[in-house]
Amino acid sequence: MIGNEAVARGLYEAGVSVVSSYPGTPSTEITEFVAKYNEVDAEWAANEKVAMEVAIGAAISGARSFCAMKHVGLNVAADPLFTVSYTGVNGGLVIGVADDPGMHSSQNEQDSRNYANAAKVTMLEPADSTECKEYAKLAYEISEQFDTPVLLRLTTRIAHSQSIVEECDRVDVPLKEYQKDVMKYVMMPGMAKKRRLVIEDRKDKLVEYAETSGINRMELNDTKIGIITAGAPYQYAKESFPEASYLKLGMLWPLPTKLIQEFASKVEKLYVLEELDPYIENHIKAMGIEVHGKDTFSMFGEFSNVSVREAISGKKDEATYPDYNPPMRPPVMCPGCPHRGMFYVLSKLKLVVSGDIGCYTLGAAAPLSAMDTTICMGASVSAAHGISKANPELSKKTVAVIGDSTFIHSGMTGLASTAYNKGTSTVIILDNSITGMTGHQQNPTTGKTLKGEPTVAVNLEKFAEAVGYTRIKVVDPFNVEECERVIKEEISVEEPSLIIARRPCVLLKGVKYDFDVNISKDKCKNCKMCMKIGCPAISIVDGKPEINKTLCTNCGLCKNICKFDAITL
């Protein structure tokens, strides 16, 4: 199993009954796998904060519950995280968070271990798929024994790598009795101050567990080198230095102080190997123990067995670097992507585009180059309002672009806030009828649940009306003339406006274009306008544009760009 599937199996075996998540690479598959178990009520939430609050409610009511997110999603869910640390749980509560060292699919690099420390929430970190399953189950035992939420931290390499996992039967966990307890679950200041003391007492008990339970273990071999590590770095180190001694950590908060002291006393040279921040290193140095950490290993990016071996040995391993430089393959929107037409128009109009997180972020790449900013989920709408407020010169040529799923995640509040504050910016929702970037997850606009059941769908037009928008236009992003006309109209008015560019993702089942797109070499003037849409199916062959039939989806957007009718359907 891949690590994410193993976590899902662990949730199933642990008797979890409620899962609520928001998709985000590299955590997405956990929820998709667990949704296959009929015994588990699994759903996609509007965003990570909602997902965590659903899981908290389920846990307080007495059920074992779970939510998953990627590292930046934990920022969205941080508000309830810090408070559920105070309230504790009833049924077990586990929060899966997947960090992305090296930023394979993320806008920043973030170390979620700092959240465990700041929120005083227990954190476990598995090092392979077997531990993914076992730690998921163990997390519920810890959660219920110590009355604490538990963070289960993965990284991209653990979430997506495979190892053998032995399946066990599901444990039927009865719903715990719910008892009203305002002193525990209502965090008004008077109650919260008393719960603060409970947290410190809980920490002391968890430290004792970390010292003695066996989740943190010493592997004593040659004591010339001792390495304290966890997660994927443990695997890199074991492959590079199998003869060394290890303190392999499975619990990252709180850390086992006595065990660290004992291990340090047994080895000649002590290293702490951890990706991203010096989280463990700082703890050890605060104990007054001499240790090598970020003076030896990188502060950023993903490690490998090669980088670890070279860092400790101080020698470059030439054998591991074959003379091979593969060509760069920059990310690009798919052939037939409905966003391409809108970005072509935005680029042509030379507008300032306040962008967002999703497939459409690729509109920033050449030749479209139609995006100016990308900050975080939902920021496009709010930032466009800020630009319009601050800079009158930019106000008339600024738009926000956001996908349908991202709009539900956190664009809705920005839209309401813009209207409420008498903003004048134009927002464009790129509605492709699915959550595209993370692999086609349903969302509240699609009319289907995670398990494929029909449900209500958010009506974007009526939502905009409800928050005060009167200028709402729906366009087909492949109709570039219409898009250009509507955008010019909307950015010229002194009131907030919404444009919905609606066309389904080309990769959805049922989306087919029954045309046969061709370029007439006789009519082609070689103006290369068709190249400006950045479609991977069009390239220059023998000096003229040519369509690669193996890539072309026959969407016909290029025909709408050509002024000489050289492209036919």
Coordinates of C-alpha atoms in Angstrom, one line a residue:
M1 CA 0.0 0.0 0.0
I2 CA 1.0 3.6 -0.4
G3 CA 1.2 5.4 2.9
N4 CA -2.1 7.3 2.4
E5 CA -3.9 4.0 1.7
A6 CA -2.3 2.5 4.8
V7 CA -3.5 5.4 6.9
A8 CA -7.0 4.8 5.5
R9 CA -6.8 1.1 6.4
G10 CA -5.7 2.0 9.9
L11 CA -8.7 4.3 10.3
Y12 CA -11.0 1.5 9.1
E13 CA -9.5 -1.0 11.5
A14 CA -9.6 1.5 14.4
G15 CA -13.3 1.7 14.1
V16 CA -13.5 5.3 12.8
S17 CA -17.0 6.3 11.8
V18 CA -16.7 9.9 10.6
V19 CA -14.1 11.4 8.2
S20 CA -14.3 14.9 6.8
S21 CA -11.5 16.4 4.7
Y22 CA -10.5 18.9 2.1
P23 CA -8.4 17.5 -0.8
G24 CA -4.8 18.7 -1.0
T25 CA -1.7 17.0 -2.4
P26 CA -0.1 14.9 -0.8
S27 CA -2.9 14.0 1.6
T28 CA -5.8 13.6 -0.8
E29 CA -5.8 9.8 -1.2
I30 CA -6.4 9.1 2.5
T31 CA -10.0 10.3 2.3
E32 CA -10.5 8.7 -1.2
F33 CA -9.4 5.3 0.1
V34 CA -11.4 5.5 3.4
A35 CA -14.5 6.4 1.4
K36 CA -14.5 2.9 -0.1
Y37 CA -15.4 1.5 3.3
N38 CA -19.1 1.5 3.8
E39 CA -18.7 1.5 7.6
V40 CA -17.2 5.0 7.4
D41 CA -19.2 8.2 6.7
A42 CA -16.7 10.1 4.6
E43 CA -17.2 13.5 3.0
W44 CA -15.4 16.4 1.3
A45 CA -15.8 19.6 3.4
A46 CA -15.8 23.1 2.0
N47 CA -12.4 23.7 3.5
E48 CA -10.0 22.4 6.1
K49 CA -11.5 24.5 8.9
V50 CA -14.9 23.1 8.3
A51 CA -13.4 19.6 8.0
M52 CA -11.7 19.8 11.3
E53 CA -14.8 21.3 13.0
V54 CA -16.9 18.4 11.6
A55 CA -14.4 15.9 13.1
I56 CA -14.3 17.7 16.4
G57 CA -18.1 17.6 16.6
A58 CA -18.2 13.9 15.8
A59 CA -15.5 13.2 18.5
I60 CA -17.3 15.3 21.2
S61 CA -20.5 13.3 20.4
G62 CA -18.6 10.1 21.2
A63 CA -17.4 8.7 17.8
R64 CA -13.9 8.1 16.6
S65 CA -13.3 10.7 13.8
F66 CA -10.7 11.9 11.4
C67 CA -9.8 14.8 9.1
A68 CA -7.0 15.2 6.6
M69 CA -5.3 18.1 4.9
K70 CA -2.0 19.2 3.5
H71 CA 0.3 21.5 5.4
V72 CA -1.1 24.8 4.2
G73 CA -4.5 23.5 5.0
L74 CA -3.5 23.3 8.6
N75 CA -3.1 27.1 8.5
V76 CA -6.8 27.3 7.5
A77 CA -7.8 24.9 10.3
A78 CA -5.5 26.4 13.0
D79 CA -8.2 28.2 14.8
P80 CA -10.2 25.1 15.9
L81 CA -7.0 23.2 16.4
F82 CA -5.7 25.4 19.1
T83 CA -9.0 25.3 21.0
V84 CA -9.7 21.6 20.7
S85 CA -6.4 21.1 22.4
Y86 CA -8.0 22.8 25.4
T87 CA -11.4 21.0 25.2
G88 CA -10.0 17.6 24.6
V89 CA -12.1 14.9 23.0
N90 CA -14.6 12.2 23.9
G91 CA -14.3 9.7 21.1
G92 CA -10.8 9.7 19.6
L93 CA -9.9 12.6 17.3
V94 CA -7.0 12.3 14.8
I95 CA -5.9 15.0 12.3
G96 CA -3.8 13.9 9.3
V97 CA -1.5 16.5 8.0
A98 CA 0.9 16.0 5.0
D99 CA 3.9 18.2 4.7
D100 CA 5.6 18.7 1.3
P101 CA 9.4 19.1 1.6
G102 CA 10.7 20.3 -1.7
M103 CA 7.3 21.8 -2.7
H104 CA 6.4 19.2 -5.3
S105 CA 2.9 20.6 -5.4
S106 CA 2.7 23.5 -2.9
Q107 CA 3.1 27.2 -2.8
N108 CA 5.4 27.1 0.3
E109 CA 7.4 24.8 2.4
Q110 CA 6.1 24.5 6.0
D111 CA 6.9 22.3 8.9
S112 CA 3.7 21.2 10.7
R113 CA 5.7 20.0 13.8
N114 CA 5.7 23.6 14.9
Y115 CA 1.9 23.5 15.1
A116 CA 2.1 20.5 17.5
N117 CA 4.4 22.4 19.7
A118 CA 2.5 25.6 19.6
A119 CA -1.0 24.1 20.1
K120 CA 0.4 21.5 22.6
V121 CA -1.2 18.6 20.5
T122 CA 0.3 15.2 20.4
M123 CA 2.0 14.3 17.1
L124 CA 3.0 11.0 15.6
E125 CA 5.1 10.5 12.5
P126 CA 5.3 7.1 10.7
A127 CA 8.4 6.1 8.6
D128 CA 6.8 3.6 6.2
S129 CA 3.3 2.3 5.2
T130 CA 3.2 -0.3 8.0
E131 CA 3.7 2.4 10.6
C132 CA 1.1 4.6 8.7
K133 CA -1.5 2.0 9.5
E134 CA -0.3 1.1 13.0
Y135 CA 0.2 4.7 14.1
A136 CA -3.3 5.6 12.8
K137 CA -4.7 3.0 15.1
L138 CA -2.4 3.9 18.0
A139 CA -3.3 7.5 17.6
Y140 CA -6.9 6.7 18.7
E141 CA -5.7 4.9 21.8
I142 CA -3.5 7.9 22.8
S143 CA -6.3 10.3 22.0
E144 CA -8.8 8.6 24.2
Q145 CA -6.3 7.7 27.0
F146 CA -5.0 11.2 27.3
D147 CA -8.1 13.2 26.2
T148 CA -6.2 14.9 23.4
P149 CA -6.5 15.4 19.6
V150 CA -3.5 13.7 17.8
L151 CA -1.8 15.0 14.8
L152 CA -0.6 12.3 12.4
R153 CA 2.1 13.9 10.3
L154 CA 3.2 12.5 6.9
T155 CA 5.5 13.9 4.3
T156 CA 5.1 13.5 0.5
R157 CA 7.6 10.6 0.4
I158 CA 5.9 8.6 3.1
A159 CA 2.4 9.4 1.8
H160 CA 3.1 8.2 -1.7
S161 CA 5.7 5.5 -1.3
Q162 CA 4.8 1.8 -1.0
S163 CA 5.6 -1.0 1.5
I164 CA 3.9 -4.2 2.6
V165 CA 1.0 -3.8 5.0
E166 CA -0.7 -6.6 6.8
E167 CA -4.5 -6.1 7.1
C168 CA -6.4 -6.8 10.3
D169 CA -10.1 -6.9 11.1
R170 CA -12.0 -3.8 12.0
V171 CA -12.7 -3.2 15.7
D172 CA -16.3 -2.1 16.4
V173 CA -16.0 0.8 18.7
P174 CA -19.3 1.7 20.3
L175 CA -20.4 5.3 20.5
K176 CA -19.2 6.8 23.8
E177 CA -21.8 8.4 26.0
Y178 CA -22.1 12.1 25.5
Q179 CA -22.4 14.2 28.6
K180 CA -23.0 17.9 28.7
D181 CA -19.9 19.5 30.2
V182 CA -19.7 23.3 29.7
M183 CA -16.5 23.6 31.8
K184 CA -14.8 21.3 29.3
Y185 CA -16.4 22.1 26.0
V186 CA -17.3 25.8 26.3
M187 CA -14.1 27.8 26.1
M188 CA -15.1 31.1 27.7
P189 CA -12.1 32.7 29.4
G190 CA -13.1 31.4 32.9
M191 CA -13.3 27.8 31.6
A192 CA -10.3 28.1 29.3
K193 CA -8.0 29.3 32.1
K194 CA -8.8 26.1 34.1
R195 CA -8.3 23.9 31.0
R196 CA -4.8 25.5 30.5
L197 CA -3.7 23.7 33.6
V198 CA -5.2 20.5 32.4
I199 CA -3.0 20.8 29.2
E200 CA 0.2 21.1 31.2
D201 CA -0.7 18.1 33.3
R202 CA -1.5 16.1 30.1
K203 CA 1.8 17.1 28.7
D204 CA 3.7 15.6 31.7
K205 CA 1.8 12.3 31.3
L206 CA 2.5 12.3 27.5
V207 CA 6.2 12.8 28.1
E208 CA 6.2 9.7 30.4
Y209 CA 4.4 7.8 27.6
A210 CA 7.0 9.0 25.0
E211 CA 9.8 7.8 27.3
T212 CA 8.4 4.3 28.0
S213 CA 5.8 3.2 25.5
G214 CA 8.3 2.0 22.8
I215 CA 7.0 4.3 20.1
N216 CA 10.4 6.0 20.4
R217 CA 13.2 3.3 20.3
M218 CA 16.9 3.0 20.4
E219 CA 18.7 0.8 17.8
L220 CA 22.2 0.4 19.2
N221 CA 24.9 -0.7 16.8
D222 CA 28.3 0.9 16.1
T223 CA 28.3 3.8 18.6
K224 CA 30.8 6.0 16.6
I225 CA 27.8 7.7 15.0
G226 CA 24.4 8.2 16.6
I227 CA 21.5 9.6 14.6
I228 CA 18.2 10.9 16.0
T229 CA 15.6 11.0 13.3
A230 CA 12.0 10.2 12.3
G231 CA 9.8 9.7 9.2
A232 CA 11.4 9.5 5.7
P233 CA 14.9 10.7 6.9
Y234 CA 15.1 7.6 9.1
Q235 CA 14.8 5.5 5.9
Y236 CA 17.5 7.6 4.1
A237 CA 19.9 7.3 7.0
K238 CA 19.3 3.5 7.5
E239 CA 20.1 3.0 3.8
S240 CA 23.2 5.1 3.9
F241 CA 24.6 4.1 7.4
P242 CA 23.1 0.7 8.4
E243 CA 25.9 0.2 10.9
A244 CA 25.2 3.4 12.8
S245 CA 23.1 3.6 16.0
Y246 CA 19.7 5.3 16.0
L247 CA 17.1 6.9 18.2
K248 CA 14.1 6.4 15.9
L249 CA 11.3 8.8 17.0
G250 CA 7.6 8.0 16.4
M251 CA 6.2 10.7 18.7
L252 CA 7.3 14.2 17.8
W253 CA 5.4 16.1 20.5
P254 CA 6.2 15.9 23.3
L255 CA 9.7 14.6 22.8
P256 CA 11.3 12.0 25.2
T257 CA 13.9 14.0 27.1
K258 CA 15.3 11.1 29.2
L259 CA 15.6 8.9 26.2
I260 CA 17.4 11.5 24.2
Q261 CA 19.9 12.0 27.1
E262 CA 20.5 8.3 27.4
F263 CA 21.0 7.9 23.7
A264 CA 23.4 10.9 23.5
S265 CA 25.5 9.4 26.3
K266 CA 26.0 6.2 24.4
V267 CA 27.4 7.5 21.1
E268 CA 30.6 9.4 20.2
K269 CA 29.2 11.8 17.6
L270 CA 25.5 12.7 17.6
Y271 CA 23.5 13.9 14.6
V272 CA 19.9 14.9 14.3
L273 CA 18.5 14.3 10.9
E274 CA 15.3 16.1 10.0
E275 CA 13.8 17.7 7.0
L276 CA 12.8 21.4 7.1
D277 CA 13.1 23.2 10.5
P278 CA 15.6 22.3 13.3
Y279 CA 12.7 21.2 15.4
I280 CA 14.3 18.3 17.2
E281 CA 17.7 19.9 17.1
N282 CA 16.6 23.0 19.0
H283 CA 15.0 20.8 21.6
I284 CA 18.2 18.8 22.1
K285 CA 20.4 22.0 22.2
A286 CA 18.1 23.4 24.8
M287 CA 18.9 20.4 26.9
G288 CA 22.6 21.3 26.7
I289 CA 23.6 18.4 24.5
E290 CA 26.1 18.9 21.7
V291 CA 24.6 17.8 18.4
H292 CA 25.1 18.3 14.7
G293 CA 22.0 19.2 12.7
K294 CA 21.6 22.1 10.3
D295 CA 25.3 22.8 10.4
T296 CA 25.5 19.5 8.4
F297 CA 22.1 19.1 6.6
S298 CA 20.0 21.5 4.5
M299 CA 17.4 23.8 6.1
F300 CA 15.1 23.3 3.1
G301 CA 14.0 20.8 0.4
E302 CA 13.7 17.0 0.5
F303 CA 16.6 14.8 1.5
S304 CA 17.7 11.5 -0.1
N305 CA 20.0 8.7 0.8
V306 CA 22.7 10.3 -1.4
S307 CA 22.4 13.7 0.2
V308 CA 22.5 12.2 3.7
R309 CA 25.5 10.0 2.9
E310 CA 27.4 12.9 1.4
A311 CA 26.6 15.3 4.3
I312 CA 27.8 13.0 7.0
S313 CA 30.8 11.5 5.1
G314 CA 31.8 14.8 3.6
K315 CA 32.6 13.0 0.4
K316 CA 30.8 13.4 -3.0
D317 CA 29.6 10.1 -4.3
E318 CA 30.5 10.3 -8.0
A319 CA 29.0 6.9 -8.7
T320 CA 25.5 8.2 -7.9
Y321 CA 25.6 11.0 -10.5
P322 CA 25.4 9.5 -14.0
D323 CA 26.1 11.9 -16.8
Y324 CA 22.5 12.4 -17.7
N325 CA 20.6 15.7 -17.9
P326 CA 17.0 15.1 -18.8
P327 CA 15.2 18.0 -20.6
M328 CA 13.1 20.3 -18.5
R329 CA 9.3 19.6 -18.6
P330 CA 7.5 22.7 -17.3
P331 CA 3.9 22.2 -16.1
V332 CA 1.3 23.3 -18.6
M333 CA -2.5 23.3 -18.8
C334 CA -3.9 20.2 -20.5
P335 CA -4.9 20.3 -24.2
G336 CA -8.6 21.3 -24.3
C337 CA -8.4 23.0 -20.8
P338 CA -11.4 25.4 -20.6
H339 CA -9.3 27.9 -18.7
R340 CA -7.0 28.5 -21.7
G341 CA -9.5 30.7 -23.6
M342 CA -10.1 33.0 -20.6
F343 CA -6.3 33.4 -19.9
Y344 CA -5.7 34.1 -23.6
V345 CA -8.2 37.1 -23.4
L346 CA -6.7 38.3 -20.1
S347 CA -3.3 38.2 -21.6
K348 CA -4.4 40.0 -24.7
L349 CA -6.0 42.8 -22.6
K350 CA -2.9 43.1 -20.5
L351 CA -4.9 43.1 -17.3
V352 CA -3.5 42.8 -13.8
V353 CA -4.7 39.3 -12.7
S354 CA -5.0 38.5 -9.0
G355 CA -4.7 34.7 -9.1
D356 CA -5.5 31.7 -6.9
I357 CA -4.6 28.1 -6.1
G358 CA -5.6 25.5 -8.7
C359 CA -5.0 24.2 -12.3
Y360 CA -5.5 27.8 -13.5
T361 CA -2.4 28.9 -11.6
L362 CA -0.6 27.5 -14.7
G363 CA -2.0 30.6 -16.5
A364 CA 1.0 32.4 -15.1
A365 CA 3.3 30.4 -17.4
A366 CA 4.4 31.5 -20.9
P367 CA 3.1 32.1 -23.5
L368 CA -0.1 33.1 -21.7
S369 CA 1.7 34.8 -18.8
A370 CA -1.7 36.0 -17.6
M371 CA -1.3 36.1 -13.8
D372 CA 0.3 38.7 -11.5
T373 CA -0.1 37.2 -8.0
T374 CA -0.9 33.9 -6.3
I375 CA -0.8 33.9 -2.5
C376 CA -3.1 31.3 -1.0
M377 CA -6.6 29.8 -1.3
G378 CA -9.2 32.5 -1.7
A379 CA -6.7 35.4 -1.7
S380 CA -7.4 36.3 -5.4
V381 CA -10.8 37.9 -4.5
S382 CA -9.7 39.8 -1.4
A383 CA -6.4 40.9 -3.0
A384 CA -8.1 42.3 -6.1
H385 CA -10.3 44.4 -3.7
G386 CA -7.2 45.6 -2.0
I387 CA -5.6 46.6 -5.3
S388 CA -8.7 48.5 -6.3
K389 CA -8.9 50.3 -2.9
A390 CA -5.3 51.3 -2.9
N391 CA -4.4 52.1 -6.5
P392 CA -7.0 54.0 -8.7
E393 CA -4.7 53.5 -11.7
L394 CA -4.8 49.7 -11.4
S395 CA -8.5 49.6 -10.4
K396 CA -9.8 49.7 -13.9
K397 CA -7.6 47.0 -15.2
T398 CA -7.6 44.5 -12.4
V399 CA -9.5 41.2 -12.2
A400 CA -9.5 38.2 -9.8
V401 CA -9.6 34.6 -11.1
I402 CA -10.6 31.7 -8.9
G403 CA -11.9 28.2 -9.5
D404 CA -15.3 26.9 -8.5
S405 CA -13.8 24.6 -5.7
T406 CA -11.5 27.3 -4.4
F407 CA -14.3 29.8 -4.5
I408 CA -16.3 27.5 -2.1
H409 CA -13.2 26.9 0.0
S410 CA -12.5 30.6 0.8
G411 CA -13.5 32.9 -2.1
M412 CA -17.1 33.3 -0.9
T413 CA -16.1 35.4 2.1
G414 CA -14.0 37.7 -0.1
L415 CA -16.8 38.1 -2.5
A416 CA -19.3 39.1 0.2
S417 CA -16.7 41.4 1.8
T418 CA -16.0 43.1 -1.5
A419 CA -19.7 43.9 -2.0
Y420 CA -20.2 44.9 1.6
N421 CA -17.3 47.3 1.5
K422 CA -18.5 49.0 -1.8
G423 CA -15.7 47.5 -3.8
T424 CA -15.6 47.8 -7.6
S425 CA -13.4 44.9 -8.6
T426 CA -14.3 42.2 -11.2
V427 CA -14.1 38.6 -10.1
I428 CA -14.0 35.7 -12.6
I429 CA -14.9 32.2 -11.4
L430 CA -13.4 29.6 -13.7
D431 CA -16.1 27.0 -13.2
N432 CA -14.9 23.7 -14.7
S433 CA -17.4 21.7 -12.6
I434 CA -14.8 19.8 -10.5
T435 CA -11.8 20.1 -8.2
G436 CA -9.3 19.7 -11.0
M437 CA -5.8 20.1 -9.6
T438 CA -6.0 17.4 -6.9
G439 CA -7.5 14.8 -9.2
H440 CA -11.2 15.4 -9.8
Q441 CA -12.8 15.5 -6.3
Q442 CA -16.4 16.6 -6.0
N443 CA -17.2 19.9 -4.2
P444 CA -20.4 21.7 -3.2
T445 CA -20.9 23.1 -6.7
T446 CA -20.9 19.7 -8.5
G447 CA -24.1 18.1 -7.2
K448 CA -22.4 14.9 -6.1
T449 CA -20.9 13.8 -2.8
L450 CA -17.5 12.1 -2.2
K451 CA -19.3 8.7 -2.5
G452 CA -20.9 9.8 -5.8
E453 CA -24.4 10.3 -4.4
P454 CA -26.6 13.0 -5.9
T455 CA -26.9 16.1 -3.7
V456 CA -27.7 19.8 -3.8
A457 CA -25.3 22.0 -5.8
V458 CA -24.4 25.6 -4.9
N459 CA -25.8 28.0 -7.4
L460 CA -23.0 30.5 -7.9
E461 CA -25.2 33.1 -9.6
K462 CA -27.8 33.1 -6.8
F463 CA -25.0 33.2 -4.2
A464 CA -23.6 36.3 -5.7
E465 CA -27.0 37.9 -5.8
A466 CA -27.5 37.1 -2.2
V467 CA -24.4 38.9 -1.1
G468 CA -25.2 42.0 -3.1
Y469 CA -23.9 41.6 -6.7
T470 CA -26.2 42.8 -9.5
R471 CA -23.8 42.5 -12.3
I472 CA -23.4 38.8 -13.0
K473 CA -22.5 37.4 -16.4
V474 CA -22.0 33.8 -17.6
V475 CA -19.7 33.2 -20.5
D476 CA -18.1 30.3 -22.4
P477 CA -14.3 30.7 -22.1
F478 CA -13.9 29.2 -25.6
N479 CA -15.9 32.1 -27.0
V480 CA -13.0 34.5 -26.9
E481 CA -14.8 37.4 -28.5
E482 CA -17.7 37.2 -26.0
C483 CA -15.2 37.0 -23.1
E484 CA -13.3 40.0 -24.3
R485 CA -16.4 42.1 -24.7
V486 CA -17.8 41.1 -21.3
I487 CA -14.6 41.7 -19.4
K488 CA -14.2 45.2 -21.0
E489 CA -17.8 46.0 -19.9
E490 CA -17.4 44.8 -16.4
I491 CA -14.0 46.4 -15.5
S492 CA -15.4 49.7 -16.8
V493 CA -18.2 50.0 -14.3
E494 CA -18.0 51.5 -10.8
E495 CA -19.5 48.5 -8.9
P496 CA -18.6 45.0 -8.1
S497 CA -19.1 42.4 -10.9
L498 CA -18.9 38.7 -11.3
I499 CA -18.1 36.8 -14.5
I500 CA -18.6 33.0 -14.4
A501 CA -16.5 31.3 -17.2
R502 CA -18.3 28.0 -17.3
R503 CA -17.1 24.9 -19.3
P504 CA -16.4 21.5 -17.8
C505 CA -12.9 20.1 -17.4
V506 CA -11.8 18.3 -20.6
L507 CA -10.7 15.3 -18.5
L508 CA -14.2 14.6 -17.0
K509 CA -16.0 11.5 -18.3
G510 CA -18.5 12.5 -20.9
V511 CA -16.7 15.5 -22.1
K512 CA -15.9 14.8 -25.8
Y513 CA -15.5 17.0 -28.8
D514 CA -16.7 15.3 -31.9
F515 CA -14.7 17.5 -34.3
D516 CA -11.6 16.9 -36.4
V517 CA -9.4 20.0 -36.1
N518 CA -7.0 20.6 -38.9
I519 CA -4.8 23.4 -40.1
S520 CA -4.9 24.3 -43.8
K521 CA -1.4 24.9 -45.0
D522 CA -2.7 26.9 -47.9
K523 CA -4.8 29.3 -45.7
C524 CA -2.2 29.6 -42.9
K525 CA -0.4 32.9 -43.0
N526 CA 2.0 31.7 -40.4
C527 CA 1.1 34.6 -38.0
K528 CA 1.5 32.1 -35.1
M529 CA -1.5 33.5 -33.2
C530 CA -2.6 29.9 -32.5
M531 CA 0.7 29.5 -30.6
K532 CA -0.2 32.2 -28.2
I533 CA -2.8 30.0 -26.4
G534 CA 0.0 27.7 -25.3
C535 CA -1.7 24.4 -26.3
P536 CA 0.7 21.5 -26.1
A537 CA -1.0 19.9 -29.1
I538 CA 0.2 22.7 -31.4
S539 CA 3.9 23.1 -32.4
I540 CA 6.0 24.5 -35.2
V541 CA 7.0 21.8 -37.7
D542 CA 9.0 22.8 -40.8
G543 CA 8.4 26.5 -40.0
K544 CA 4.6 26.3 -39.7
P545 CA 2.0 25.4 -37.0
E546 CA 1.0 21.8 -36.9
I547 CA -1.5 19.9 -34.7
N548 CA -0.3 16.8 -32.9
K549 CA -3.3 14.4 -33.3
T550 CA -2.2 12.3 -30.3
L551 CA -2.5 15.2 -28.0
C552 CA -5.3 17.2 -29.6
T553 CA -8.7 16.9 -27.9
N554 CA -10.5 18.6 -30.8
C555 CA -11.8 21.3 -28.4
G556 CA -11.7 23.9 -31.2
L557 CA -10.3 26.8 -29.2
C558 CA -7.5 27.4 -31.7
K559 CA -10.1 27.8 -34.5
N560 CA -11.6 30.7 -32.5
I561 CA -8.2 32.4 -32.3
C562 CA -7.3 32.0 -36.0
K563 CA -8.2 35.2 -38.1
F564 CA -7.7 33.6 -41.4
D565 CA -10.0 30.6 -41.1
A566 CA -7.0 28.3 -41.6
I567 CA -8.1 26.1 -38.8
T568 CA -11.2 24.0 -39.5
L569 CA -13.4 21.6 -37.5

